[in-house]
Tab-separated table of C-alpha atoms in Angstrom:
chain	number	residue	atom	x	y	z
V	1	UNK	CA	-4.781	31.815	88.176
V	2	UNK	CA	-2.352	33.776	86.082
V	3	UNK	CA	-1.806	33.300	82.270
V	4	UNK	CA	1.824	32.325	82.279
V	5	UNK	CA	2.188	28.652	81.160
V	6	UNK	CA	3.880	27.703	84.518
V	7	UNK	CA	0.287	27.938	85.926
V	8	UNK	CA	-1.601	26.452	83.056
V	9	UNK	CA	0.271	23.273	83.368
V	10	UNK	CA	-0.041	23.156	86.845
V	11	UNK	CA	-3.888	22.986	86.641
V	12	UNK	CA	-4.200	20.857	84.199
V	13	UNK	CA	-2.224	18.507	86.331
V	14	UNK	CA	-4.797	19.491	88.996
V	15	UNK	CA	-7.908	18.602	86.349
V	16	UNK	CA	-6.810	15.297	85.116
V	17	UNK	CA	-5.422	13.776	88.496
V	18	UNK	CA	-8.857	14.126	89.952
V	19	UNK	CA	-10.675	12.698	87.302
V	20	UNK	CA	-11.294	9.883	89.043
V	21	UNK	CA	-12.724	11.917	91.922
V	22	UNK	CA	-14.835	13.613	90.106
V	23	UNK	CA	-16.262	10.306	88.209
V	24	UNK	CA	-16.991	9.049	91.278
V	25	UNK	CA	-18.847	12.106	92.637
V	26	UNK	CA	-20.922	12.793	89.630
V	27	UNK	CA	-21.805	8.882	89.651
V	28	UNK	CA	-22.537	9.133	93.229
V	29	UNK	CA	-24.743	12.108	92.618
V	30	UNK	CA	-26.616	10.049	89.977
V	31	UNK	CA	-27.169	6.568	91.065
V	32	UNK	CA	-28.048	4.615	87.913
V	33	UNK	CA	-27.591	7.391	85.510
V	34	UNK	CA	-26.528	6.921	82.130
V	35	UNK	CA	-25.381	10.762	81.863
V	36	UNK	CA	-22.323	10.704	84.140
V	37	UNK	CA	-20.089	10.783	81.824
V	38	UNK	CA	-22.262	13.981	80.065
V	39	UNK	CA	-22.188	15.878	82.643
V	40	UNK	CA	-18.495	15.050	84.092
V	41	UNK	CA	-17.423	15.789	80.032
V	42	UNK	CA	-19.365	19.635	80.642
V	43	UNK	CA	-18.090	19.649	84.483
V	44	UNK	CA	-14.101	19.518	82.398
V	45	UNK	CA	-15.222	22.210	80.354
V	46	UNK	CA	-17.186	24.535	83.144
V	47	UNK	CA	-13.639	23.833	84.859
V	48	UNK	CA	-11.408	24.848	81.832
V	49	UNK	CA	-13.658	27.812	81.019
V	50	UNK	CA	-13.306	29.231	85.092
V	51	UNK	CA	-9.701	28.366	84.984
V	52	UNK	CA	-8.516	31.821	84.959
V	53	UNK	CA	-10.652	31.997	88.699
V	54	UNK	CA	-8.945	29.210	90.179
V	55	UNK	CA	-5.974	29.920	92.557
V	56	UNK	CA	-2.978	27.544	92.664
V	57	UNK	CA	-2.486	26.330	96.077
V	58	UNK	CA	-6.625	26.355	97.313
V	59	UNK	CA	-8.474	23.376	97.201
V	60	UNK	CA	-8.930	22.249	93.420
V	61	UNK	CA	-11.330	19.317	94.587
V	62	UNK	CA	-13.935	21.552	96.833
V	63	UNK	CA	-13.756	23.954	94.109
V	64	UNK	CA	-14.520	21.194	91.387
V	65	UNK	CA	-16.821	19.389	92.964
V	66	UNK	CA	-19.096	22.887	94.016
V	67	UNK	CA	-19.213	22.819	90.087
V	68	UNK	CA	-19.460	19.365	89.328
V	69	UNK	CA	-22.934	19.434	92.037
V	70	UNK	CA	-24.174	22.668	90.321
V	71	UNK	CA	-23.941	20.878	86.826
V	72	UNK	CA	-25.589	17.530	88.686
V	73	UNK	CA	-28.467	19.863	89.850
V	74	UNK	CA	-28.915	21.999	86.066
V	75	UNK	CA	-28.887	18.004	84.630
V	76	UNK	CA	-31.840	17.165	87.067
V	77	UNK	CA	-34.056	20.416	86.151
V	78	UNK	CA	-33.398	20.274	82.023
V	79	UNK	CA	-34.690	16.226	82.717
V	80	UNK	CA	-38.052	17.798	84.077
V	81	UNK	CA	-38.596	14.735	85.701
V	82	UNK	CA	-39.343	13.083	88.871
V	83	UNK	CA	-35.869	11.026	89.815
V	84	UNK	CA	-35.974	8.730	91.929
V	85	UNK	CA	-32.380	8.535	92.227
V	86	UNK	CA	-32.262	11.676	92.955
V	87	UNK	CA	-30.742	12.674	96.178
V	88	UNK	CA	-31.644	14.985	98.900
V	89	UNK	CA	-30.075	18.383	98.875
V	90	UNK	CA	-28.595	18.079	102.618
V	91	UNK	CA	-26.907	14.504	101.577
V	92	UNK	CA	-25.233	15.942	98.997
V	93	UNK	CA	-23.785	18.989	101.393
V	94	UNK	CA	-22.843	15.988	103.659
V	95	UNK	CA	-21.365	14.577	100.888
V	96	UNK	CA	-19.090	17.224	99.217
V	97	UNK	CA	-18.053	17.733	102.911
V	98	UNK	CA	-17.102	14.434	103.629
V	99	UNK	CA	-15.149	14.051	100.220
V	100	UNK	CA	-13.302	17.528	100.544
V	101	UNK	CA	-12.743	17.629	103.821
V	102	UNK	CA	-9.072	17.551	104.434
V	103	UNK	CA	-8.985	15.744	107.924
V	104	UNK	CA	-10.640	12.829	106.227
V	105	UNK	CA	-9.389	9.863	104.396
V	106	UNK	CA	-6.769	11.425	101.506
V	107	UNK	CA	-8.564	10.633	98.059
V	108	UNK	CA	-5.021	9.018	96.991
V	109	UNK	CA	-4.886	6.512	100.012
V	110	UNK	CA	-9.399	6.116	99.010
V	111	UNK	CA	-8.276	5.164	95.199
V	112	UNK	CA	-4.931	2.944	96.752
V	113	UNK	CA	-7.194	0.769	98.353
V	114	UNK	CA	-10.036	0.458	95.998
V	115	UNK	CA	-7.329	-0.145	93.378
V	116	UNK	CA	-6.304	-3.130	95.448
V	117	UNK	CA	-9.456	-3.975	96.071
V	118	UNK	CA	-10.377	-4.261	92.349
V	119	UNK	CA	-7.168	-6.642	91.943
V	120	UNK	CA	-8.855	-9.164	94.817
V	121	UNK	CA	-12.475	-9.516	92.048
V	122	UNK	CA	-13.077	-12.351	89.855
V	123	UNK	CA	-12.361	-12.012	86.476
V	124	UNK	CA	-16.187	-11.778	85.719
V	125	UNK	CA	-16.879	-9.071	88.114
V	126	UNK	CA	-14.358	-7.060	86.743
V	127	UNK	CA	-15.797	-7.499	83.540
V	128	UNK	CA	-19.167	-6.471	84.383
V	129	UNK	CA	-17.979	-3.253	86.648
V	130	UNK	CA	-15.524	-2.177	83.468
V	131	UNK	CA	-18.677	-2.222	81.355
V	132	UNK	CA	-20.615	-0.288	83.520
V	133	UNK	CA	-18.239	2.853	83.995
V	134	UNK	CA	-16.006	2.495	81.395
V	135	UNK	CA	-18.815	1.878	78.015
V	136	UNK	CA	-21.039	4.482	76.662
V	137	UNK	CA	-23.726	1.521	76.834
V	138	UNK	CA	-26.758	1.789	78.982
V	139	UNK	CA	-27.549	-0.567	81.407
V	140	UNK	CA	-30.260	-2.383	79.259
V	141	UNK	CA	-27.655	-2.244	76.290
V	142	UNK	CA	-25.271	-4.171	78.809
V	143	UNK	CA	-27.779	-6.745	79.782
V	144	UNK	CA	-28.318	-7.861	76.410
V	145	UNK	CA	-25.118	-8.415	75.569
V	146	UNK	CA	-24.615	-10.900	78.613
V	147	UNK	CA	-28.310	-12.591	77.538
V	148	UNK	CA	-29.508	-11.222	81.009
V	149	UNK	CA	-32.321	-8.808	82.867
V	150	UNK	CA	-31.273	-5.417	83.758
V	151	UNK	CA	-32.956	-6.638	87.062
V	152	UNK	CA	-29.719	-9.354	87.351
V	153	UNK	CA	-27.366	-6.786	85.962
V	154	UNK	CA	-27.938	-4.070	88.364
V	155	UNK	CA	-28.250	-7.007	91.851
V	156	UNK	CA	-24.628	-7.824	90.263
V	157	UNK	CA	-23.304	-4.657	90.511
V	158	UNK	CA	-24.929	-3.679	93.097
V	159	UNK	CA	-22.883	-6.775	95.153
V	160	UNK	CA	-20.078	-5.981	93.485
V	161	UNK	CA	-19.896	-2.349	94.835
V	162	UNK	CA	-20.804	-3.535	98.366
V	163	UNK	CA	-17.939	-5.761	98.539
V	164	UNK	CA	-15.766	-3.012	97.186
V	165	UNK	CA	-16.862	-0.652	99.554
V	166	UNK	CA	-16.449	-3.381	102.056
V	167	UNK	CA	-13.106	-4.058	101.322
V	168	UNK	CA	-11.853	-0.252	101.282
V	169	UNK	CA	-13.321	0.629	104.517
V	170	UNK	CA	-11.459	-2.348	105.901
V	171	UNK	CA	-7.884	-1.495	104.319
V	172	UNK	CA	-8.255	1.997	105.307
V	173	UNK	CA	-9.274	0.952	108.702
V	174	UNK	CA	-6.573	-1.699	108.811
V	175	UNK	CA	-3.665	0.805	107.327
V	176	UNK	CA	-4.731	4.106	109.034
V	177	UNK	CA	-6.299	5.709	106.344
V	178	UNK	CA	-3.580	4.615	103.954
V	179	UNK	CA	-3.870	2.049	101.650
Protein backbone atom coordinates (compact mmCIF):
# COMPACT_ATOMS: atom_id res chain seq x y z
CA UNK A 1 0.00 0.00 0.00
CA UNK A 2 1.47 3.31 -1.00
CA UNK A 3 1.98 6.33 1.37
CA UNK A 4 -0.20 8.86 -0.35
CA UNK A 5 -3.24 9.68 1.87
CA UNK A 6 -5.69 8.49 -0.88
CA UNK A 7 -4.60 4.96 0.24
CA UNK A 8 -4.37 5.53 3.93
CA UNK A 9 -7.95 6.46 4.09
CA UNK A 10 -8.97 3.80 2.07
CA UNK A 11 -7.66 1.19 4.58
CA UNK A 12 -8.70 2.54 7.35
CA UNK A 13 -12.13 2.33 5.87
CA UNK A 14 -11.12 -1.31 5.22
CA UNK A 15 -9.98 -1.74 9.22
CA UNK A 16 -12.93 -0.29 10.91
CA UNK A 17 -15.79 -1.75 8.58
CA UNK A 18 -14.66 -5.19 9.53
CA UNK A 19 -14.47 -4.73 13.01
CA UNK A 20 -17.25 -6.55 13.55
CA UNK A 21 -15.79 -9.46 11.59
CA UNK A 22 -12.98 -9.60 13.24
CA UNK A 23 -14.82 -9.49 16.88
CA UNK A 24 -16.58 -12.23 15.90
CA UNK A 25 -13.61 -14.32 14.70
CA UNK A 26 -11.35 -13.66 17.58
CA UNK A 27 -14.49 -14.54 19.92
CA UNK A 28 -15.06 -17.54 17.91
CA UNK A 29 -11.45 -18.51 18.24
CA UNK A 30 -11.81 -18.13 22.04
CA UNK A 31 -15.00 -19.49 23.29
CA UNK A 32 -15.47 -18.03 26.78
CA UNK A 33 -12.47 -15.86 26.77
CA UNK A 34 -12.27 -12.77 28.56
CA UNK A 35 -9.21 -11.54 26.26
CA UNK A 36 -11.05 -10.95 22.97
CA UNK A 37 -11.11 -7.73 23.10
CA UNK A 38 -6.97 -7.87 24.06
CA UNK A 39 -6.09 -9.50 21.45
CA UNK A 40 -8.60 -7.93 18.68
CA UNK A 41 -7.13 -4.29 20.34
CA UNK A 42 -3.21 -5.87 19.31
CA UNK A 43 -4.80 -7.64 16.04
CA UNK A 44 -5.75 -3.35 15.07
CA UNK A 45 -2.36 -2.56 15.82
CA UNK A 46 -0.42 -5.77 14.10
CA UNK A 47 -2.84 -4.48 11.18
CA UNK A 48 -1.85 -0.71 11.35
CA UNK A 49 1.82 -1.58 11.84
CA UNK A 50 1.74 -4.08 8.32
CA UNK A 51 -0.31 -1.49 6.63
CA UNK A 52 2.32 -0.42 4.33
CA UNK A 53 2.14 -4.54 3.09
CA UNK A 54 -1.38 -4.52 2.40
CA UNK A 55 -2.54 -4.02 -1.26
CA UNK A 56 -5.76 -2.10 -2.01
CA UNK A 57 -8.02 -4.20 -3.97
CA UNK A 58 -6.86 -8.02 -2.30
CA UNK A 59 -8.79 -9.43 0.26
CA UNK A 60 -8.49 -7.19 3.52
CA UNK A 61 -10.56 -9.89 5.57
CA UNK A 62 -8.30 -13.18 4.62
CA UNK A 63 -5.44 -11.01 5.17
CA UNK A 64 -6.79 -9.82 8.69
CA UNK A 65 -8.01 -12.67 9.88
CA UNK A 66 -4.41 -14.82 8.92
CA UNK A 67 -3.26 -12.17 11.59
CA UNK A 68 -5.99 -12.02 13.84
CA UNK A 69 -5.47 -16.38 14.12
CA UNK A 70 -1.66 -15.88 14.47
CA UNK A 71 -2.28 -13.38 17.45
CA UNK A 72 -5.19 -16.05 18.78
CA UNK A 73 -2.43 -18.78 18.66
CA UNK A 74 0.74 -16.33 20.40
CA UNK A 75 -2.37 -15.55 23.18
CA UNK A 76 -2.76 -19.40 23.75
CA UNK A 77 1.19 -20.15 24.16
CA UNK A 78 2.05 -16.81 26.52
CA UNK A 79 -1.26 -18.46 28.72
CA UNK A 80 0.95 -21.71 29.12
CA UNK A 81 -2.04 -23.42 29.81
CA UNK A 82 -4.17 -26.26 28.96
CA UNK A 83 -7.53 -24.56 27.23
CA UNK A 84 -10.14 -26.25 26.98
CA UNK A 85 -11.71 -23.90 24.73
CA UNK A 86 -9.20 -24.14 22.72
CA UNK A 87 -9.83 -25.24 19.25
CA UNK A 88 -8.27 -27.65 16.94
CA UNK A 89 -5.83 -26.31 14.43
CA UNK A 90 -7.75 -27.89 11.25
CA UNK A 91 -11.21 -26.17 12.58
CA UNK A 92 -9.79 -23.09 12.59
CA UNK A 93 -8.34 -23.55 8.74
CA UNK A 94 -12.00 -24.63 8.10
CA UNK A 95 -12.96 -21.73 9.68
CA UNK A 96 -10.96 -18.78 8.17
CA UNK A 97 -11.98 -20.59 4.91
CA UNK A 98 -15.45 -20.61 5.41
CA UNK A 99 -15.49 -16.86 6.64
CA UNK A 100 -13.19 -15.56 3.70
CA UNK A 101 -14.28 -17.44 1.18
CA UNK A 102 -15.86 -15.25 -1.38
CA UNK A 103 -18.53 -17.73 -2.86
CA UNK A 104 -19.99 -17.90 0.59
CA UNK A 105 -22.52 -15.91 2.42
CA UNK A 106 -21.24 -11.93 2.01
CA UNK A 107 -20.26 -10.85 5.70
CA UNK A 108 -22.66 -7.67 5.02
CA UNK A 109 -25.82 -9.83 4.14
CA UNK A 110 -24.23 -12.38 7.68
CA UNK A 111 -24.34 -8.97 9.94
CA UNK A 112 -27.98 -7.80 7.96
CA UNK A 113 -29.55 -10.66 9.28
CA UNK A 114 -28.09 -11.06 12.66
CA UNK A 115 -28.83 -7.34 13.03
CA UNK A 116 -32.46 -8.23 12.46
CA UNK A 117 -32.24 -10.96 14.33
CA UNK A 118 -31.05 -9.04 17.44
CA UNK A 119 -34.20 -6.61 16.90
CA UNK A 120 -36.67 -9.97 17.21
CA UNK A 121 -34.84 -10.64 21.34
CA UNK A 122 -36.47 -9.71 24.45
CA UNK A 123 -35.43 -6.82 26.07
CA UNK A 124 -33.60 -9.00 28.74
CA UNK A 125 -31.67 -11.01 26.34
CA UNK A 126 -30.41 -8.13 24.78
CA UNK A 127 -29.32 -6.95 27.94
CA UNK A 128 -27.44 -9.88 28.93
CA UNK A 129 -25.70 -10.43 25.24
CA UNK A 130 -24.70 -6.39 25.34
CA UNK A 131 -22.96 -7.17 28.63
CA UNK A 132 -21.20 -9.95 27.47
CA UNK A 133 -19.43 -8.40 24.28
CA UNK A 134 -19.78 -5.01 24.80
CA UNK A 135 -18.30 -4.69 28.97
CA UNK A 136 -14.79 -5.18 29.97
CA UNK A 137 -16.48 -7.40 32.85
CA UNK A 138 -15.78 -11.04 33.14
CA UNK A 139 -18.29 -13.44 33.13
CA UNK A 140 -18.27 -13.98 37.00
CA UNK A 141 -18.21 -10.04 37.31
CA UNK A 142 -21.53 -10.21 35.14
CA UNK A 143 -23.18 -12.83 37.21
CA UNK A 144 -22.96 -10.93 40.25
CA UNK A 145 -24.37 -8.09 39.14
CA UNK A 146 -27.65 -10.01 38.01
CA UNK A 147 -27.48 -11.99 41.71
CA UNK A 148 -26.87 -15.19 39.53
CA UNK A 149 -24.26 -18.35 38.88
CA UNK A 150 -21.92 -18.02 36.09
CA UNK A 151 -23.36 -21.60 35.51
CA UNK A 152 -27.02 -19.66 34.65
CA UNK A 153 -25.20 -16.86 32.95
CA UNK A 154 -23.31 -18.78 30.46
CA UNK A 155 -26.82 -21.61 29.75
CA UNK A 156 -28.39 -17.97 28.99
CA UNK A 157 -26.15 -17.01 26.56
CA UNK A 158 -25.47 -19.91 25.40
CA UNK A 159 -29.55 -20.07 24.27
CA UNK A 160 -29.38 -16.86 23.31
CA UNK A 161 -26.64 -17.46 20.63
CA UNK A 162 -28.41 -20.64 19.43
CA UNK A 163 -31.46 -18.85 18.64
CA UNK A 164 -29.43 -16.19 16.94
CA UNK A 165 -27.65 -18.48 14.95
CA UNK A 166 -30.95 -20.10 14.34
CA UNK A 167 -32.55 -17.24 13.14
CA UNK A 168 -29.63 -16.09 10.64
CA UNK A 169 -29.28 -19.35 9.00
CA UNK A 170 -33.00 -19.16 8.37
CA UNK A 171 -33.07 -15.45 6.86
CA UNK A 172 -30.15 -16.20 4.81
CA UNK A 173 -31.71 -19.36 3.70
CA UNK A 174 -35.07 -17.67 3.25
CA UNK A 175 -33.47 -14.41 1.31
CA UNK A 176 -30.68 -16.16 -0.71
CA UNK A 177 -27.89 -15.31 1.24
CA UNK A 178 -29.14 -11.77 1.68
CA UNK A 179 -30.61 -10.52 4.55
Amino acid sequence: MGSDLNAQNQFIGLLTGHQSALRSFIGFLMPGSSDVEDVLQNTNLVLWEKKDSFEIGTNFQAWAFAIARNLVKAHWKSEKRANSHRLDEKVIDTIIETWTNPERTPAEGKHQALELCMQRLKPNEIKLIEARYTATLTLEDQAGDLNRSSASVRVSLFRIREKLRLCVEKRLTLKGGLA
